[in-house]
Amino acid sequence: MAKQLDYHTIREIFTRFQDSEPEPKGELDHVNAYTLLVAVALSAQATDKGVNKATAELFKIADTPQKMLDLGEEGLVEHIKTIGLYRNKAKNVMKMAKILVDDYDGEVPCSRAALQALPGVGRKTANVVLNMWWRYPAQAVDTHIFRFGNRSGVCPGKDVVAVERAIEDNIPVDFQLHAHHWMILHGRYTCVARKPKCNACLIRDLCQYEDKTP
Ligand code: SF4
């Protein structure tokens, strides 16, 4: 694990990220808060591409909790069976739809506690929805952010909660909203797991990773 970088170095890193991509976007397709919530819940242990493929048709017919209930669990399974753990995910999506209809008039709540109380919604899913839909500076730490944060020293931590804290404590406030997407995209396409593309990395000179690739 790299040592925590200082404030000015982190500011320079995020200034470069911002210059290269001023409005970074998530890669999960959705048309409203509900479809975003479902897409994020389906994406656990699956790729965004795989989820987008499955939801392209699904969201045309079930873009609200009530329409999801109308479709039914078996109907949902037909759409998502290419995604890992689809049986369990389908059960949770149906239970979630029922709660949203019964308790929230079919709307998606905008608090972390309420989101996390929904079946199949953990802290990471709640943070993604809070960040992408309501533009809260919430930090959802996934495998890409965890790897990048620990290699570079931007937000090192022994587990995802420690990395989340390191982001909140050390990333300048004006970069907090987009920090999540900049780091995911950097981890997904440049600071990749097996052989990071350090020679093409725009923060190579600032990164603490000792085993940079040539
Ligand atoms: S220099 Fe290499 S290890 Fe450091 S952030 Fe860039 S790609 Fe990752």
Tab-separated table of C-alpha atoms and ligand atoms in Angstrom:
chain	number	residue	atom	x	y	z
A	1	MET	CA	0.000	0.000	0.000
A	2	ALA	CA	1.434	3.416	-0.962
A	3	LYS	CA	1.663	6.237	1.558
A	4	GLN	CA	-1.115	8.845	1.534
A	5	LEU	CA	-0.216	11.633	-0.909
A	6	ASP	CA	-0.276	15.228	0.299
A	7	TYR	CA	-3.006	17.750	-0.495
A	8	HIS	CA	-1.141	19.652	-3.230
A	9	THR	CA	-0.165	16.505	-5.126
A	10	ILE	CA	-3.745	15.240	-4.990
A	11	ARG	CA	-4.998	18.614	-6.202
A	12	GLU	CA	-2.601	18.411	-9.164
A	13	ILE	CA	-3.747	14.840	-9.956
A	14	PHE	CA	-7.423	15.779	-10.034
A	15	THR	CA	-6.716	18.955	-11.983
A	16	ARG	CA	-5.186	16.746	-14.677
A	17	PHE	CA	-8.142	14.341	-14.565
A	18	GLN	CA	-10.504	17.288	-14.866
A	19	ASP	CA	-8.585	18.821	-17.779
A	20	SER	CA	-8.666	15.535	-19.646
A	21	GLU	CA	-12.362	14.766	-18.913
A	22	PRO	CA	-14.341	17.686	-17.441
A	23	GLU	CA	-17.652	15.764	-17.092
A	24	PRO	CA	-16.867	12.078	-16.524
A	25	LYS	CA	-19.861	9.789	-16.855
A	26	GLY	CA	-20.732	6.362	-15.512
A	27	GLU	CA	-21.111	3.636	-18.099
A	28	LEU	CA	-24.341	2.001	-16.911
A	29	ASP	CA	-27.280	2.845	-19.194
A	30	HIS	CA	-30.413	4.138	-17.455
A	31	VAL	CA	-33.350	6.456	-18.142
A	32	ASN	CA	-34.352	7.537	-14.619
A	33	ALA	CA	-33.442	7.051	-10.958
A	34	TYR	CA	-35.229	3.714	-10.781
A	35	THR	CA	-33.506	2.168	-13.789
A	36	LEU	CA	-30.164	3.455	-12.475
A	37	LEU	CA	-30.838	1.749	-9.136
A	38	VAL	CA	-31.751	-1.526	-10.864
A	39	ALA	CA	-28.760	-1.348	-13.216
A	40	VAL	CA	-26.324	-0.773	-10.336
A	41	ALA	CA	-27.876	-3.592	-8.304
A	42	LEU	CA	-27.544	-5.926	-11.318
A	43	SER	CA	-23.930	-4.911	-11.914
A	44	ALA	CA	-22.514	-6.632	-8.811
A	45	GLN	CA	-19.972	-9.176	-10.073
A	46	ALA	CA	-20.892	-8.341	-13.676
A	47	THR	CA	-19.533	-5.925	-16.264
A	48	ASP	CA	-21.323	-2.692	-17.143
A	49	LYS	CA	-21.343	-3.843	-20.770
A	50	GLY	CA	-23.066	-7.106	-19.870
A	51	VAL	CA	-25.665	-5.278	-17.764
A	52	ASN	CA	-26.330	-2.729	-20.532
A	53	LYS	CA	-26.904	-5.536	-23.010
A	54	ALA	CA	-29.451	-7.162	-20.721
A	55	THR	CA	-31.263	-3.982	-19.718
A	56	ALA	CA	-31.566	-2.444	-23.213
A	57	GLU	CA	-34.870	-4.248	-23.819
A	58	LEU	CA	-35.860	-4.595	-20.157
A	59	PHE	CA	-35.960	-0.849	-19.497
A	60	LYS	CA	-38.170	-0.277	-22.543
A	61	ILE	CA	-40.924	-2.225	-20.825
A	62	ALA	CA	-40.094	-1.881	-17.115
A	63	ASP	CA	-38.784	1.574	-16.277
A	64	THR	CA	-40.827	2.007	-13.064
A	65	PRO	CA	-41.288	-0.217	-9.998
A	66	GLN	CA	-44.948	-0.825	-10.894
A	67	LYS	CA	-44.071	-1.910	-14.430
A	68	MET	CA	-41.429	-4.229	-12.953
A	69	LEU	CA	-44.082	-5.800	-10.719
A	70	ASP	CA	-46.355	-6.145	-13.755
A	71	LEU	CA	-43.572	-7.888	-15.669
A	72	GLY	CA	-43.108	-10.392	-12.819
A	73	GLU	CA	-40.072	-12.321	-11.633
A	74	GLU	CA	-40.039	-14.881	-14.446
A	75	GLY	CA	-40.400	-12.129	-17.037
A	76	LEU	CA	-37.456	-10.311	-15.464
A	77	VAL	CA	-35.357	-13.484	-15.396
A	78	GLU	CA	-35.827	-13.873	-19.164
A	79	HIS	CA	-34.106	-10.488	-19.641
A	80	ILE	CA	-31.252	-10.841	-17.166
A	81	LYS	CA	-30.231	-14.481	-17.352
A	82	THR	CA	-26.939	-13.606	-19.058
A	83	ILE	CA	-25.887	-11.797	-15.849
A	84	GLY	CA	-24.187	-13.602	-12.951
A	85	LEU	CA	-26.356	-14.448	-9.924
A	86	TYR	CA	-29.446	-13.537	-11.933
A	87	ARG	CA	-31.906	-15.618	-9.895
A	88	ASN	CA	-31.008	-13.934	-6.657
A	89	LYS	CA	-30.824	-10.522	-8.296
A	90	ALA	CA	-34.282	-11.006	-9.842
A	91	LYS	CA	-35.743	-11.852	-6.444
A	92	ASN	CA	-34.226	-8.725	-4.915
A	93	VAL	CA	-35.356	-6.477	-7.776
A	94	MET	CA	-38.928	-7.705	-7.329
A	95	LYS	CA	-38.875	-7.226	-3.544
A	96	MET	CA	-37.366	-3.788	-4.025
A	97	ALA	CA	-40.078	-2.821	-6.538
A	98	LYS	CA	-42.793	-3.850	-4.074
A	99	ILE	CA	-41.282	-1.700	-1.289
A	100	LEU	CA	-40.856	1.284	-3.619
A	101	VAL	CA	-44.504	1.052	-4.695
A	102	ASP	CA	-45.872	0.424	-1.183
A	103	ASP	CA	-43.711	2.822	0.835
A	104	TYR	CA	-42.386	5.459	-1.571
A	105	ASP	CA	-45.172	5.983	-4.143
A	106	GLY	CA	-42.955	4.350	-6.740
A	107	GLU	CA	-40.127	6.867	-6.261
A	108	VAL	CA	-36.530	6.110	-5.368
A	109	PRO	CA	-35.595	7.584	-1.965
A	110	CYS	CA	-32.614	9.925	-1.861
A	111	SER	CA	-31.073	8.955	1.466
A	112	ARG	CA	-28.331	6.416	2.000
A	113	ALA	CA	-30.143	4.771	4.909
A	114	ALA	CA	-33.377	4.328	2.937
A	115	LEU	CA	-31.529	3.027	-0.111
A	116	GLN	CA	-29.472	0.563	1.922
A	117	ALA	CA	-32.631	-0.771	3.537
A	118	LEU	CA	-33.818	-1.988	0.105
A	119	PRO	CA	-33.192	-5.662	-0.757
A	120	GLY	CA	-29.966	-6.174	-2.695
A	121	VAL	CA	-28.755	-2.600	-2.126
A	122	GLY	CA	-25.473	-2.279	-0.244
A	123	ARG	CA	-23.442	0.779	0.611
A	124	LYS	CA	-21.687	0.808	-2.761
A	125	THR	CA	-24.920	0.673	-4.770
A	126	ALA	CA	-26.459	3.394	-2.589
A	127	ASN	CA	-23.406	5.617	-3.064
A	128	VAL	CA	-23.430	5.185	-6.847
A	129	VAL	CA	-27.095	6.202	-7.014
A	130	LEU	CA	-26.577	9.158	-4.653
A	131	ASN	CA	-23.617	10.315	-6.712
A	132	MET	CA	-24.935	9.755	-10.229
A	133	TRP	CA	-28.552	10.747	-9.782
A	134	TRP	CA	-28.593	13.248	-6.942
A	135	ARG	CA	-25.048	14.478	-7.418
A	136	TYR	CA	-24.104	13.941	-3.788
A	137	PRO	CA	-20.337	13.750	-3.295
A	138	ALA	CA	-20.775	10.080	-2.286
A	139	GLN	CA	-17.868	7.727	-2.904
A	140	ALA	CA	-18.594	4.203	-4.106
A	141	VAL	CA	-15.373	2.232	-3.851
A	142	ASP	CA	-15.170	-0.576	-6.364
A	143	THR	CA	-12.278	-2.822	-7.339
A	144	HIS	CA	-10.854	-0.210	-9.758
A	145	ILE	CA	-10.815	2.606	-7.201
A	146	PHE	CA	-9.422	0.304	-4.530
A	147	ARG	CA	-6.524	-0.736	-6.764
A	148	PHE	CA	-5.789	2.745	-8.092
A	149	GLY	CA	-6.075	4.382	-4.664
A	150	ASN	CA	-3.642	1.950	-3.076
A	151	ARG	CA	-1.110	1.976	-5.900
A	152	SER	CA	-0.996	5.717	-6.420
A	153	GLY	CA	-1.373	6.902	-2.829
A	154	VAL	CA	-4.404	9.035	-3.694
A	155	CYS	CA	-6.610	7.143	-1.234
A	156	PRO	CA	-4.839	4.127	0.289
A	157	GLY	CA	-6.704	1.878	2.705
A	158	LYS	CA	-6.792	-1.748	3.806
A	159	ASP	CA	-10.470	-2.191	2.948
A	160	VAL	CA	-13.184	-0.358	1.012
A	161	VAL	CA	-14.425	1.587	4.032
A	162	ALA	CA	-10.897	2.853	4.760
A	163	VAL	CA	-10.510	3.878	1.102
A	164	GLU	CA	-13.888	5.636	1.207
A	165	ARG	CA	-12.735	7.573	4.301
A	166	ALA	CA	-9.403	8.415	2.647
A	167	ILE	CA	-11.265	9.880	-0.345
A	168	GLU	CA	-13.537	11.971	1.853
A	169	ASP	CA	-10.642	13.140	4.019
A	170	ASN	CA	-8.047	13.885	1.348
A	171	ILE	CA	-9.619	14.746	-1.990
A	172	PRO	CA	-10.291	18.490	-2.265
A	173	VAL	CA	-13.951	19.296	-1.916
A	174	ASP	CA	-14.310	20.759	-5.422
A	175	PHE	CA	-13.261	17.393	-6.912
A	176	GLN	CA	-15.354	15.152	-4.646
A	177	LEU	CA	-18.405	14.908	-6.908
A	178	HIS	CA	-16.545	13.551	-9.924
A	179	ALA	CA	-13.697	11.806	-8.048
A	180	HIS	CA	-15.637	8.546	-8.159
A	181	HIS	CA	-15.892	8.467	-11.978
A	182	TRP	CA	-12.422	9.802	-12.690
A	183	MET	CA	-10.893	7.072	-10.538
A	184	ILE	CA	-13.114	4.276	-11.869
A	185	LEU	CA	-12.347	5.204	-15.473
A	186	HIS	CA	-8.633	5.570	-14.721
A	187	GLY	CA	-8.567	2.196	-12.980
A	188	ARG	CA	-10.639	0.508	-15.657
A	189	TYR	CA	-8.692	1.743	-18.682
A	190	THR	CA	-5.200	2.835	-17.543
A	191	CYS	CA	-4.324	1.595	-14.058
A	192	VAL	CA	-5.549	-1.872	-15.004
A	193	ALA	CA	-5.078	-4.878	-12.729
A	194	ARG	CA	-2.483	-7.013	-14.483
A	195	LYS	CA	-0.237	-4.606	-16.323
A	196	PRO	CA	-0.997	-0.951	-15.635
A	197	LYS	CA	-0.353	1.342	-18.587
A	198	CYS	CA	2.060	3.556	-16.684
A	199	ASN	CA	3.769	4.776	-19.845
A	200	ALA	CA	0.473	6.323	-20.987
A	201	CYS	CA	-0.623	7.535	-17.543
A	202	LEU	CA	-1.158	11.257	-17.124
A	203	ILE	CA	-0.145	11.174	-13.453
A	204	ARG	CA	2.867	8.898	-13.765
A	205	ASP	CA	5.220	11.509	-12.285
A	206	LEU	CA	3.010	11.917	-9.187
A	207	CYS	CA	2.043	8.286	-8.567
A	208	GLN	CA	3.757	6.430	-5.688
A	209	TYR	CA	3.517	2.915	-7.166
A	210	GLU	CA	6.916	1.269	-6.943
A	211	ASP	CA	6.404	-1.258	-9.737
A	212	LYS	CA	5.413	1.070	-12.563
A	213	THR	CA	5.567	-0.537	-15.965
A	214	PRO	CA	8.131	0.951	-18.361
B	1	SF4	S1	1.564	5.417	-13.029
B	1	SF4	FE1	0.864	3.303	-13.308
B	1	SF4	S2	0.390	2.546	-11.261
B	1	SF4	FE2	0.448	4.816	-11.165
B	1	SF4	S3	-1.659	5.479	-11.502
B	1	SF4	FE3	-0.636	5.491	-13.465
B	1	SF4	S4	-1.105	3.478	-14.358
B	1	SF4	FE4	-1.510	3.338	-12.150
